mmCIF file of C-alpha atoms in Angstrom:
data_model
loop_
_atom_site.group_PDB
_atom_site.id
_atom_site.type_symbol
_atom_site.label_atom_id
_atom_site.label_comp_id
_atom_site.label_asym_id
_atom_site.label_seq_id
_atom_site.Cartn_x
_atom_site.Cartn_y
_atom_site.Cartn_z
ATOM 1 C CA MET A 148 33.285 -9.031 39.897
ATOM 2 C CA ARG A 149 31.333 -7.245 37.068
ATOM 3 C CA HIS A 150 31.813 -4.231 35.865
ATOM 4 C CA TRP A 151 29.344 -2.187 34.307
ATOM 5 C CA TRP A 152 29.450 -0.230 31.065
ATOM 6 C CA TYR A 153 26.915 2.743 33.315
ATOM 7 C CA ASN A 154 26.495 3.760 36.611
ATOM 8 C CA ILE A 155 23.081 4.534 36.449
ATOM 9 C CA ARG A 156 20.364 1.887 38.739
ATOM 10 C CA ASN A 157 17.255 2.735 36.847
ATOM 11 C CA LEU A 158 18.182 0.534 33.005
ATOM 12 C CA PHE A 159 14.654 1.572 32.252
ATOM 13 C CA SER A 160 11.099 3.016 32.984
ATOM 14 C CA ILE A 161 7.079 3.867 30.750
ATOM 15 C CA GLN A 162 5.144 5.258 32.611
ATOM 16 C CA ALA A 163 1.481 6.690 30.378
ATOM 17 C CA GLU A 164 -1.251 7.439 33.400
ATOM 18 C CA ILE A 165 -4.078 10.315 33.357
ATOM 19 C CA SER A 166 -6.223 10.485 36.370
ATOM 20 C CA LEU A 167 -8.717 12.578 37.292
ATOM 21 C CA VAL A 168 -6.282 15.630 37.498
ATOM 22 C CA ASN A 169 -2.931 14.427 36.160
ATOM 23 C CA PHE A 170 -1.358 13.249 32.945
ATOM 24 C CA VAL A 171 1.569 12.148 32.893
ATOM 25 C CA PHE A 172 4.048 10.172 29.854
ATOM 26 C CA ALA A 173 7.360 9.431 30.532
ATOM 27 C CA ILE A 174 10.448 7.607 28.934
ATOM 28 C CA ASN A 175 13.764 6.886 30.686
ATOM 29 C CA ILE A 176 15.896 4.363 29.333
ATOM 30 C CA PHE A 177 19.479 4.674 30.677
ATOM 31 C CA SER A 178 19.974 7.895 31.156
ATOM 32 C CA LEU A 179 18.214 9.516 28.124
ATOM 33 C CA LYS A 180 14.647 11.369 29.356
ATOM 34 C CA LEU A 181 10.959 12.274 28.183
ATOM 35 C CA ASN A 182 8.866 13.675 30.819
ATOM 36 C CA ILE A 183 5.653 15.523 30.086
ATOM 37 C CA ARG A 184 3.247 15.565 32.928
ATOM 38 C CA THR A 185 1.105 18.290 34.612
ATOM 39 C CA ASP A 186 0.733 17.982 39.115
ATOM 40 C CA PHE A 187 -2.201 19.197 40.141
ATOM 41 C CA PRO A 188 -3.175 18.468 43.467
ATOM 42 C CA ASP A 189 -4.976 15.154 43.934
ATOM 43 C CA LEU A 190 -8.311 15.624 46.123
ATOM 44 C CA ILE A 191 -9.413 12.487 45.612
ATOM 45 C CA ASN A 192 -6.494 10.710 47.300
ATOM 46 C CA TYR A 193 -7.487 7.296 48.694
ATOM 47 C CA TRP A 194 -6.018 3.679 47.498
ATOM 48 C CA ILE A 195 -7.236 0.340 48.987
ATOM 49 C CA ASN A 196 -5.670 -2.778 48.627
ATOM 50 C CA ILE A 197 -7.854 -5.449 47.951
ATOM 51 C CA TYR A 198 -5.753 -8.365 47.502
ATOM 52 C CA ASN A 199 -1.713 -9.153 47.578
ATOM 53 C CA LYS A 200 0.377 -12.147 47.007
ATOM 54 C CA ILE A 201 3.929 -13.787 47.586
ATOM 55 C CA ILE A 202 5.673 -16.360 46.052
ATOM 56 C CA ASN A 203 9.159 -17.718 46.147
ATOM 57 C CA LEU A 204 10.306 -18.238 42.461
ATOM 58 C CA THR A 205 13.794 -19.889 43.692
ATOM 59 C CA GLU A 206 15.854 -18.949 47.470
ATOM 60 C CA ASN A 207 16.700 -15.471 45.159
ATOM 61 C CA LYS A 208 14.039 -14.625 43.903
ATOM 62 C CA THR A 209 10.407 -13.101 44.733
ATOM 63 C CA ALA A 210 7.643 -12.672 43.058
ATOM 64 C CA GLU A 211 4.835 -10.388 43.880
ATOM 65 C CA LEU A 212 0.970 -9.659 42.740
ATOM 66 C CA GLN A 213 -1.203 -7.112 43.750
ATOM 67 C CA LEU A 214 -5.026 -5.220 43.150
ATOM 68 C CA THR A 215 -5.614 -2.182 44.574
ATOM 69 C CA PHE A 216 -7.826 0.774 44.132
ATOM 70 C CA ALA A 217 -7.464 4.890 43.597
ATOM 71 C CA GLY A 218 -9.976 6.853 43.936
ATOM 72 C CA ASN A 219 -8.680 9.290 41.774
ATOM 73 C CA LEU A 220 -8.760 6.550 39.273
ATOM 74 C CA ILE A 221 -6.118 6.432 37.065
ATOM 75 C CA THR A 222 -5.694 4.809 34.055
ATOM 76 C CA GLY A 223 -2.503 3.829 32.142
ATOM 77 C CA ILE A 224 0.464 1.781 32.393
ATOM 78 C CA SER A 225 4.283 1.705 34.251
ATOM 79 C CA ILE A 226 6.672 -0.807 33.837
ATOM 80 C CA PHE A 227 10.379 -0.323 35.096
ATOM 81 C CA LYS A 228 13.429 -2.409 36.157
ATOM 82 C CA LYS A 229 16.240 -1.420 38.269
ATOM 83 C CA ILE A 230 19.575 -2.430 38.474
ATOM 84 C CA HIS A 231 22.930 -1.980 40.696
ATOM 85 C CA SER A 232 19.992 -1.549 43.694
ATOM 86 C CA ASP A 233 18.884 -2.723 46.375
ATOM 87 C CA HIS A 234 16.057 -6.022 45.171
ATOM 88 C CA THR A 235 16.137 -4.401 41.655
ATOM 89 C CA PRO A 236 12.681 -4.859 40.649
ATOM 90 C CA LEU A 237 11.557 -5.586 37.495
ATOM 91 C CA ASN A 238 7.391 -3.493 37.400
ATOM 92 C CA ILE A 239 4.832 -4.135 36.034
ATOM 93 C CA GLU A 240 1.389 -1.863 37.429
ATOM 94 C CA ILE A 241 -1.941 -1.696 34.811
ATOM 95 C CA SER A 242 -4.397 0.859 36.085
ATOM 96 C CA ILE A 243 -7.276 0.754 34.776
ATOM 97 C CA LEU A 244 -10.042 3.499 35.956
ATOM 98 C CA GLY A 245 -8.755 3.183 39.971
ATOM 99 C CA PHE A 246 -8.337 -1.043 39.295
ATOM 100 C CA THR A 247 -4.283 -1.359 39.373
ATOM 101 C CA PHE A 248 -2.930 -4.714 38.986
ATOM 102 C CA ILE A 249 0.552 -4.867 40.758
ATOM 103 C CA PHE A 250 2.773 -7.212 39.475
ATOM 104 C CA THR A 251 6.704 -7.125 40.750
ATOM 105 C CA ILE A 252 9.779 -9.865 40.640
ATOM 106 C CA TYR A 253 12.776 -9.045 42.575
ATOM 107 C CA ASP A 254 15.795 -9.994 44.256
ATOM 108 C CA ASN A 255 15.382 -10.474 48.513
ATOM 109 C CA ARG A 256 19.248 -9.919 48.822
ATOM 110 C CA HIS A 257 20.812 -6.446 48.788
ATOM 111 C CA TRP A 258 23.107 -4.947 46.658
ATOM 112 C CA ASP A 259 27.311 -4.219 48.187
ATOM 113 C CA ASP A 260 28.500 -1.021 45.748
ATOM 114 C CA GLU A 261 31.432 -2.073 47.115
ATOM 115 C CA ILE A 262 32.153 -5.756 45.660
ATOM 116 C CA ASN A 263 30.317 -4.369 42.889
ATOM 117 C CA SER A 264 27.861 -7.789 42.957
ATOM 118 C CA TYR A 265 24.581 -8.776 46.207
ATOM 119 C CA GLN A 266 25.780 -9.347 48.936
ATOM 120 C CA LYS A 267 25.767 -12.429 50.911
ATOM 121 C CA TYR A 268 23.306 -14.075 52.682
ATOM 122 C CA GLU A 269 25.767 -14.613 55.322
ATOM 123 C CA THR A 270 27.447 -10.801 55.437
ATOM 124 C CA ILE A 271 23.505 -9.668 55.215
ATOM 125 C CA LEU A 272 23.071 -11.975 58.981
ATOM 126 C CA ASN A 273 25.874 -9.831 60.536
#
């Protein structure tokens, strides 16, 4: 059983985006946070899923590739890694004028806070 010296779920995230009406710049590392953002109503709020592919890497790890288009013409980058949570994803999103490429690697198992580890497959089935 692992005992972590920190108890957060979001290990780090970096986000810098600009769209037709909004701007976001955020850095979160452990519990240190810097957020600068505007939050105006997004009048052109639609997106289209162009491509989606799921690839099984190992018994417990999966990768997902996605290409989407957003009507707000968002441009930016977003990277985050979660820990001690269901699926603990590593997510990378790169957006250029509304076209967003999303790459995610995640664990198929759920996190069990009681044992501080992933649930065993037999536990998930029951």
